[in-house]
Coordinates of C-alpha atoms in Angstrom, one line a residue:
Chain A
M1 CA 0.0 0.0 0.0
A2 CA 2.9 2.4 0.8
H3 CA 3.8 2.2 -2.9
K4 CA 0.7 4.1 -3.8
T5 CA 2.3 7.3 -2.6
D6 CA 5.1 6.8 -5.1
G7 CA 2.7 7.7 -7.9
G8 CA 2.2 6.0 -11.2
T9 CA 5.8 5.9 -12.3
G10 CA 7.0 4.4 -9.1
G11 CA 4.3 1.8 -9.2
K12 CA 5.4 0.8 -12.7
T13 CA 9.0 0.5 -11.6
D14 CA 8.0 -1.6 -8.6
G15 CA 6.0 -3.8 -10.9
R16 CA 9.0 -4.3 -13.2
V17 CA 11.3 -5.0 -10.2
V18 CA 8.8 -7.6 -8.9
R19 CA 8.5 -9.2 -12.3
G20 CA 12.2 -9.1 -12.7
E21 CA 12.7 -10.9 -9.4
Q22 CA 10.1 -13.5 -10.4
T23 CA 11.8 -14.1 -13.7
R24 CA 15.2 -14.5 -12.0
R25 CA 13.7 -17.0 -9.5
L26 CA 12.0 -18.9 -12.3
I27 CA 15.3 -19.1 -14.2
L28 CA 17.2 -20.2 -11.1
E29 CA 14.6 -22.9 -10.3
R30 CA 15.0 -24.3 -13.8
A31 CA 18.8 -24.0 -13.7
M32 CA 19.0 -25.9 -10.4
A33 CA 16.8 -28.7 -11.9
I34 CA 19.1 -29.0 -14.9
A35 CA 22.3 -28.8 -12.8
S36 CA 21.1 -31.5 -10.5
S37 CA 20.9 -34.1 -13.3
E38 CA 23.3 -32.8 -15.9
G39 CA 25.8 -30.7 -14.0
L40 CA 26.6 -27.0 -14.5
E41 CA 28.0 -27.5 -18.0
G42 CA 24.5 -28.5 -19.1
L43 CA 23.3 -25.0 -18.3
S44 CA 23.3 -22.7 -21.2
I45 CA 21.5 -19.4 -21.7
G46 CA 20.0 -20.7 -25.0
R47 CA 18.6 -23.8 -23.4
L48 CA 17.1 -22.0 -20.5
A49 CA 15.5 -19.5 -22.9
A50 CA 14.0 -22.4 -24.9
D51 CA 12.8 -24.3 -21.7
L52 CA 11.2 -21.2 -20.2
A53 CA 10.0 -19.5 -23.4
L54 CA 12.0 -16.4 -22.6
S55 CA 14.3 -14.4 -24.8
K56 CA 18.0 -15.1 -24.6
S57 CA 18.6 -11.4 -24.2
G58 CA 16.2 -11.4 -21.2
I59 CA 18.2 -14.2 -19.5
F60 CA 21.5 -12.5 -20.5
A61 CA 20.2 -9.3 -18.8
H62 CA 19.9 -11.3 -15.5
F63 CA 23.2 -13.2 -15.5
G64 CA 25.5 -11.7 -18.2
S65 CA 27.5 -14.9 -18.8
K66 CA 27.3 -18.7 -18.4
E67 CA 29.8 -18.5 -15.5
E68 CA 27.6 -15.9 -13.7
L69 CA 24.6 -18.2 -14.3
Q70 CA 26.6 -21.2 -12.9
L71 CA 27.6 -19.2 -9.8
A72 CA 24.1 -17.9 -9.2
T73 CA 22.8 -21.4 -9.5
L74 CA 25.2 -22.6 -6.8
R75 CA 24.3 -19.7 -4.6
A76 CA 20.6 -20.6 -5.0
A77 CA 21.2 -24.2 -4.2
R78 CA 23.2 -23.2 -1.1
R79 CA 20.2 -21.1 0.1
V80 CA 17.9 -24.1 -0.4
F81 CA 20.3 -26.3 1.6
T82 CA 20.6 -23.7 4.3
E83 CA 16.8 -23.4 4.6
R84 CA 16.1 -27.2 4.6
V85 CA 19.0 -28.6 6.5
V86 CA 21.0 -26.0 8.5
L87 CA 18.3 -23.6 9.8
P88 CA 15.9 -26.2 11.2
A89 CA 18.8 -27.8 13.1
Q90 CA 19.3 -24.4 14.8
Q91 CA 16.0 -25.0 16.6
V92 CA 17.5 -28.1 18.3
A93 CA 19.6 -27.9 21.5
D94 CA 23.3 -27.2 20.9
G95 CA 25.6 -30.3 20.9
L96 CA 25.0 -33.9 19.8
A97 CA 21.3 -33.5 19.2
R98 CA 22.0 -30.7 16.7
A99 CA 24.6 -32.8 14.9
E100 CA 22.1 -35.6 14.7
A101 CA 19.5 -33.1 13.4
L102 CA 21.9 -31.9 10.7
I103 CA 22.5 -35.5 9.5
D104 CA 18.8 -36.4 9.6
N105 CA 17.7 -33.2 7.8
W106 CA 20.2 -33.8 5.1
L107 CA 19.1 -37.3 4.5
D108 CA 15.5 -36.3 4.6
Y109 CA 16.2 -33.6 2.1
V110 CA 17.8 -36.1 -0.3
A111 CA 15.0 -38.6 0.3
E112 CA 12.4 -35.9 -0.6
G113 CA 13.9 -35.5 -4.0
V114 CA 13.8 -31.7 -3.9
F115 CA 15.7 -31.6 -7.3
P116 CA 15.1 -34.2 -10.0
G117 CA 18.7 -35.2 -10.3
G118 CA 19.6 -35.2 -6.6
C119 CA 22.1 -33.1 -4.8
I120 CA 23.4 -30.2 -7.0
V121 CA 26.8 -29.9 -5.3
Y122 CA 27.3 -33.7 -5.6
S123 CA 26.5 -33.5 -9.3
V124 CA 29.0 -30.7 -10.0
T125 CA 31.9 -31.7 -7.7
A126 CA 33.5 -34.2 -10.1
E127 CA 32.6 -31.9 -13.0
F128 CA 34.7 -29.1 -11.7
D129 CA 37.4 -30.7 -9.6
S130 CA 40.0 -30.5 -12.4
R131 CA 38.8 -27.2 -13.8
P132 CA 40.4 -24.2 -11.9
G133 CA 38.2 -21.1 -11.7
R134 CA 35.5 -19.4 -9.9
V135 CA 33.0 -22.2 -10.1
H136 CA 35.6 -24.7 -8.8
D137 CA 36.3 -22.4 -5.9
A138 CA 32.6 -21.9 -5.1
V139 CA 32.0 -25.7 -5.0
A140 CA 35.1 -26.2 -2.8
K141 CA 33.9 -23.5 -0.5
D142 CA 30.4 -24.9 -0.2
L143 CA 31.7 -28.3 0.8
S144 CA 34.3 -26.9 3.2
D145 CA 31.8 -24.6 4.9
W146 CA 29.3 -27.4 5.4
R147 CA 32.0 -29.7 6.8
A148 CA 33.3 -26.9 9.1
H149 CA 29.7 -26.3 10.3
L150 CA 29.2 -30.0 11.1
A151 CA 32.6 -30.0 12.9
D152 CA 31.7 -26.9 14.9
T153 CA 28.5 -28.6 16.0
L154 CA 30.5 -31.6 17.2
R155 CA 32.9 -29.3 19.0
A156 CA 29.9 -28.0 20.9
A157 CA 29.1 -31.6 21.9
V158 CA 32.6 -31.8 23.4
R159 CA 31.9 -28.7 25.4
T160 CA 28.5 -30.1 26.6
G161 CA 30.4 -33.2 27.7
E162 CA 28.4 -35.5 25.3
L163 CA 31.6 -36.3 23.4
P164 CA 34.9 -36.9 25.3
D165 CA 37.6 -34.3 25.4
D166 CA 39.9 -36.3 23.1
A167 CA 37.2 -36.5 20.4
D168 CA 38.4 -35.2 17.0
P169 CA 35.5 -33.2 15.6
D170 CA 37.1 -32.6 12.2
Q171 CA 37.8 -36.3 11.7
L172 CA 34.3 -37.1 12.9
A173 CA 32.8 -34.6 10.6
F174 CA 34.8 -36.2 7.7
E175 CA 33.4 -39.6 8.6
L176 CA 29.8 -38.6 9.1
S177 CA 29.6 -36.6 5.9
A178 CA 31.3 -39.4 4.0
F179 CA 28.3 -41.7 4.8
I180 CA 25.9 -39.0 3.5
W181 CA 28.0 -38.2 0.5
Q182 CA 28.2 -41.8 -0.6
A183 CA 24.4 -42.3 0.1
V184 CA 23.7 -39.3 -2.1
G185 CA 25.7 -40.8 -4.9
D186 CA 24.5 -44.4 -4.5
S187 CA 20.8 -43.4 -4.4
A188 CA 21.1 -41.2 -7.5
L189 CA 23.0 -44.0 -9.3
H190 CA 20.8 -46.9 -8.3
G191 CA 17.5 -45.0 -7.9
S192 CA 17.1 -46.5 -4.4
R193 CA 16.6 -45.2 -0.9
V194 CA 18.4 -48.1 0.7
P195 CA 21.7 -46.2 0.8
L196 CA 20.0 -43.4 2.8
D197 CA 19.0 -45.9 5.5
R198 CA 22.6 -47.3 5.5
A199 CA 24.0 -43.8 6.0
R200 CA 21.5 -43.1 8.8
R201 CA 22.5 -46.3 10.5
A202 CA 26.2 -45.7 9.9
A203 CA 26.0 -42.2 11.5
A204 CA 24.1 -43.4 14.5
T205 CA 26.7 -46.2 15.1
R206 CA 29.6 -43.8 14.6
L207 CA 28.2 -41.2 17.1
H208 CA 27.5 -44.1 19.5
H209 CA 31.1 -45.2 19.4
A210 CA 32.3 -41.6 19.7
A211 CA 30.1 -40.7 22.6
R212 CA 31.4 -40.6 26.2
P213 CA 30.2 -43.7 27.9
P214 CA 27.5 -42.8 30.5
V215 CA 28.8 -42.6 34.1
L216 CA 27.5 -45.6 36.0
Chain B
M1 CA 59.8 -67.8 -33.6
A2 CA 56.9 -70.2 -34.4
H3 CA 55.4 -67.4 -36.5
K4 CA 58.3 -67.9 -39.0
T5 CA 56.6 -71.1 -40.2
D6 CA 53.5 -69.1 -41.2
G7 CA 55.5 -67.5 -44.0
G8 CA 55.6 -63.9 -45.1
T9 CA 51.9 -63.2 -45.2
G10 CA 51.3 -64.5 -41.7
G11 CA 54.2 -62.4 -40.4
K12 CA 52.7 -59.3 -41.9
T13 CA 49.3 -60.1 -40.4
D14 CA 50.8 -60.6 -37.0
G15 CA 52.6 -57.3 -37.3
R16 CA 49.4 -55.6 -38.2
V17 CA 47.6 -57.2 -35.2
V18 CA 50.4 -56.2 -32.9
R19 CA 50.3 -52.6 -34.2
G20 CA 46.5 -52.6 -33.9
E21 CA 46.7 -53.7 -30.3
Q22 CA 49.3 -51.0 -29.6
T23 CA 47.2 -48.3 -31.1
R24 CA 44.1 -49.5 -29.2
R25 CA 46.1 -49.4 -26.0
L26 CA 47.4 -45.9 -26.8
I27 CA 43.9 -44.7 -27.5
L28 CA 42.6 -46.2 -24.2
E29 CA 45.5 -44.7 -22.2
R30 CA 44.6 -41.2 -23.5
A31 CA 40.9 -41.8 -23.1
M32 CA 41.4 -42.8 -19.4
A33 CA 43.4 -39.6 -18.8
I34 CA 40.7 -37.4 -20.4
A35 CA 37.9 -39.3 -18.6
S36 CA 39.6 -38.9 -15.2
S37 CA 39.6 -35.1 -15.4
E38 CA 36.7 -34.3 -17.7
G39 CA 34.4 -37.3 -17.5
L40 CA 33.3 -39.6 -20.4
E41 CA 31.4 -36.9 -22.2
G42 CA 34.7 -35.1 -22.8
L43 CA 35.8 -38.1 -24.9
S44 CA 35.2 -37.7 -28.6
I45 CA 36.8 -39.6 -31.5
G46 CA 37.8 -36.2 -33.0
R47 CA 39.6 -35.1 -29.9
L48 CA 41.4 -38.4 -29.5
A49 CA 42.4 -38.3 -33.2
A50 CA 43.8 -34.7 -32.7
D51 CA 45.6 -35.5 -29.4
L52 CA 47.2 -38.7 -30.7
A53 CA 47.8 -37.5 -34.3
L54 CA 45.7 -40.5 -35.6
S55 CA 43.0 -40.4 -38.3
K56 CA 39.4 -40.3 -37.1
S57 CA 38.7 -43.3 -39.3
G58 CA 41.5 -45.2 -37.6
I59 CA 40.0 -44.6 -34.2
F60 CA 36.5 -45.3 -35.5
A61 CA 37.8 -48.7 -36.8
H62 CA 38.7 -49.6 -33.2
F63 CA 35.6 -48.4 -31.3
G64 CA 32.8 -47.7 -33.8
S65 CA 31.0 -45.2 -31.7
K66 CA 31.4 -42.7 -28.8
E67 CA 29.4 -45.1 -26.6
E68 CA 31.7 -48.0 -27.4
L69 CA 34.7 -45.9 -26.7
Q70 CA 33.2 -44.8 -23.3
L71 CA 32.5 -48.5 -22.4
A72 CA 36.0 -49.6 -23.5
T73 CA 37.5 -46.8 -21.4
L74 CA 35.5 -48.0 -18.4
R75 CA 36.6 -51.6 -19.0
A76 CA 40.3 -50.5 -19.2
A77 CA 39.9 -48.5 -16.0
R78 CA 38.4 -51.5 -14.3
R79 CA 41.4 -53.6 -15.4
V80 CA 43.8 -51.0 -13.9
F81 CA 41.9 -51.0 -10.7
T82 CA 41.9 -54.8 -10.5
E83 CA 45.6 -55.0 -11.2
R84 CA 46.5 -52.3 -8.6
V85 CA 44.0 -52.8 -5.9
V86 CA 42.2 -56.2 -6.0
L87 CA 44.9 -58.7 -7.2
P88 CA 47.7 -57.6 -4.8
A89 CA 45.2 -58.1 -1.9
Q90 CA 44.7 -61.7 -3.0
Q91 CA 48.3 -62.3 -1.8
V92 CA 47.3 -61.4 1.7
A93 CA 45.7 -63.9 4.1
D94 CA 41.9 -64.3 3.8
G95 CA 39.9 -62.2 6.3
L96 CA 40.5 -58.9 8.0
A97 CA 44.0 -58.6 6.7
R98 CA 42.8 -58.8 3.1
A99 CA 40.1 -56.2 3.8
E100 CA 42.7 -53.9 5.2
A101 CA 44.9 -54.5 2.2
L102 CA 42.1 -53.6 -0.2
I103 CA 41.5 -50.3 1.6
D104 CA 45.3 -49.5 1.7
N105 CA 45.8 -50.5 -1.9
W106 CA 42.9 -48.3 -3.0
L107 CA 44.2 -45.3 -1.0
D108 CA 47.8 -45.8 -2.3
Y109 CA 46.4 -46.0 -5.8
V110 CA 44.6 -42.7 -5.4
A111 CA 47.7 -41.1 -3.7
E112 CA 50.0 -42.3 -6.6
G113 CA 47.9 -40.2 -9.0
V114 CA 47.8 -43.0 -11.7
F115 CA 45.4 -40.8 -13.7
P116 CA 45.8 -37.0 -13.9
G117 CA 42.2 -36.3 -12.8
G118 CA 41.9 -39.0 -10.1
C119 CA 39.5 -41.9 -10.1
I120 CA 37.7 -42.4 -13.4
V121 CA 34.7 -44.0 -11.9
Y122 CA 34.3 -41.2 -9.4
S123 CA 34.5 -38.7 -12.2
V124 CA 31.8 -40.3 -14.2
T125 CA 29.3 -41.4 -11.5
A126 CA 27.6 -38.1 -11.2
E127 CA 27.9 -37.6 -14.9
F128 CA 25.8 -40.7 -15.7
D129 CA 23.6 -41.1 -12.7
S130 CA 20.6 -39.4 -14.4
R131 CA 21.3 -40.7 -17.9
P132 CA 19.9 -44.2 -18.4
G133 CA 21.9 -46.4 -20.8
R134 CA 24.7 -48.8 -21.2
V135 CA 27.3 -46.5 -19.7
H136 CA 25.2 -45.8 -16.6
D137 CA 24.7 -49.6 -16.2
A138 CA 28.5 -50.3 -16.5
V139 CA 29.3 -47.6 -13.9
A140 CA 26.7 -48.9 -11.5
K141 CA 28.0 -52.5 -12.0
D142 CA 31.6 -51.4 -11.4
L143 CA 30.6 -49.8 -8.1
S144 CA 28.3 -52.7 -7.0
D145 CA 31.0 -55.3 -7.9
W146 CA 33.6 -53.5 -5.9
R147 CA 31.3 -53.1 -2.9
A148 CA 30.3 -56.8 -3.1
H149 CA 34.0 -57.8 -3.2
L150 CA 34.7 -55.8 -0.1
A151 CA 31.7 -57.2 1.7
D152 CA 32.7 -60.8 0.7
T153 CA 36.2 -60.1 2.1
L154 CA 34.6 -59.0 5.4
R155 CA 32.3 -62.1 5.4
A156 CA 35.5 -64.1 5.3
A157 CA 36.6 -62.2 8.4
V158 CA 33.4 -63.4 10.2
R159 CA 34.3 -67.0 9.2
T160 CA 37.8 -66.6 10.6
G161 CA 36.3 -65.3 13.8
E162 CA 38.0 -61.9 13.5
L163 CA 34.6 -60.2 13.1
P164 CA 31.7 -61.2 15.4
D165 CA 28.9 -63.4 14.0
D166 CA 26.4 -60.5 14.2
A167 CA 28.6 -58.2 12.1
D168 CA 26.9 -56.8 9.0
P169 CA 29.5 -57.1 6.2
D170 CA 27.3 -55.2 3.6
Q171 CA 26.8 -52.3 6.0
L172 CA 30.5 -52.3 6.9
A173 CA 31.5 -52.3 3.3
F174 CA 29.2 -49.3 2.7
E175 CA 30.9 -47.5 5.6
L176 CA 34.5 -48.3 4.6
S177 CA 34.0 -47.5 1.0
A178 CA 32.3 -44.2 1.9
F179 CA 35.5 -43.0 3.6
I180 CA 37.5 -43.8 0.5
W181 CA 34.9 -42.4 -1.9
Q182 CA 34.8 -39.0 -0.1
A183 CA 38.6 -39.0 0.2
V184 CA 38.8 -39.5 -3.6
G185 CA 36.4 -36.5 -4.1
D186 CA 38.0 -34.3 -1.5
S187 CA 41.6 -34.8 -2.7
A188 CA 40.6 -34.2 -6.3
L189 CA 38.7 -31.0 -5.3
H190 CA 41.2 -29.5 -2.9
G191 CA 44.4 -31.0 -4.5
S192 CA 45.4 -32.4 -1.1
R193 CA 46.4 -35.8 0.3
V194 CA 45.1 -35.0 3.8
P195 CA 41.7 -36.6 3.0
L196 CA 43.4 -39.8 2.1
D197 CA 45.0 -39.9 5.6
R198 CA 41.6 -39.2 7.2
A199 CA 40.1 -42.1 5.2
R200 CA 42.9 -44.4 6.4
R201 CA 42.3 -43.4 10.0
A202 CA 38.5 -43.7 9.7
A203 CA 38.7 -47.2 8.2
A204 CA 41.1 -48.4 10.9
T205 CA 38.9 -47.0 13.7
R206 CA 35.8 -48.6 12.1
L207 CA 37.4 -52.0 11.8
H208 CA 38.7 -51.7 15.4
H209 CA 35.1 -51.0 16.6
A210 CA 33.7 -53.8 14.5
A211 CA 36.3 -56.4 15.5
R212 CA 35.5 -59.1 18.1
P213 CA 37.2 -58.0 21.3
P214 CA 40.2 -60.3 22.1
V215 CA 39.3 -63.1 24.6
L216 CA 41.1 -62.2 27.9

C-alpha cells in the first residue's frame, strides 16, 4: 500500500522490479533442476531460454554470462540447503542433538527429491574438480563450509560433555559426511533409498562409538 | 619364432595385429586420462584423433561409436583397478588382513595419481547417474561389484572369527567405501592428500570397533 504514494511511475517501476525478481527466480529454479541431473555445463542461456520460453537477451540481462549463471545457481542451491538442512537444526539444542538433526535433515532432504537429479553440489563436484576457476572455488567453499559447520556442531558436543575431550570433531565430521555423500551418490545411481538408510545407521553407530560412555 | 613357419603373409598379419593392439592401448590410455579429469562426455573420437595424431577413421575402426569408446574406457579403468588394488590383496591372508589390504591399496592407488584427474569411476558417476543407458549400467555395475567384493572379504573375516557373528558385512562395506569415496572426491577437489589420511584413519577406527574383542 505504501507504494501508492510513489505515484504512477514508481508503481510501474515496482511492478517491473517484482516481475524481474520473479523471472530471476524462475530461471534459477530451472537452472537448479538442470544442474542436479546434468551438472553445470549442461546450463546454457540458450537452453534456459527455450525451456522457459524467454528471450536469450532477457536471460542474459539477468546473468551476463554462463559462468555468472553457474555461480548464481550454486548460490541458489546453497540457500535451499541452508533453509532445509541448516536452519531447522538451529531449533534443536546445541551439541550432539544438533549434529544428529543436521544429518537427519540432510538425509530427509535427499529422500524428498527436492531436485530431480539429486544433490546439485554432488553433481558438480566431479565436474569441476579438475577445472580451476570461480565455479571450482565456489563448489570447494560450499563443501568446506558445510564440513566446518558440522565440525563446529560436534565441537559444541565436546563442550557439553556429550563427546569426550579427546574426540576429533574434524575427523568425525569427515566420517559422518562421508556416509551421507556416498548415500547421495548411491541413491542417484541406483534409484534407491536403501543407501540413505545405510547412511543413517552408519552415522548413529559412529556417534554411539564416539560418545562418552555414561557414568554408572 | 613359431610365426616364421606361417610364411611372409602370416608375419605381416601378425605385425598388423600387434600394431593394432598397440594403437588400441594408446587410445585407451589417452581416453582414461581425459575421462579422469573431464568425464566420459569429454571423450570424442575427433579429440582423441587430434591428441594422438591419428586419423578419425583409424579410431573409429577400433571403437565404432562414442558409446563403445566410453564403455571400452571403463573396462580399461576396471582392469587397472583390478591389477593395482584387487589382485595384490589376494596375496594377503583371507579375512580382516585382506580387507585392510584392499583399503590400503585403493588409497595408495589414489595417492599415486595414476590418472591425472583422479579416479575415473568417481569422475563419471555423477555424470551418468541421471542418464539411463549402457554407460550408466556399466558404472553402476563397477561400483556394485567393488562393494560386493569388499563385503565378501569382510564375510570371510566373520568366518575366521576376526569379526563377530552379528557383524553386517554389507553395512560395513558401505561405511568403509564411503570413507575412500569421499577422500577421492576431497583430494581431487582440494588438491590435497590430507583426506586420504583421514580415510585411512577412519577405516582403521571402524574396523577396530567392528572387531571381536580379544578373549582375555
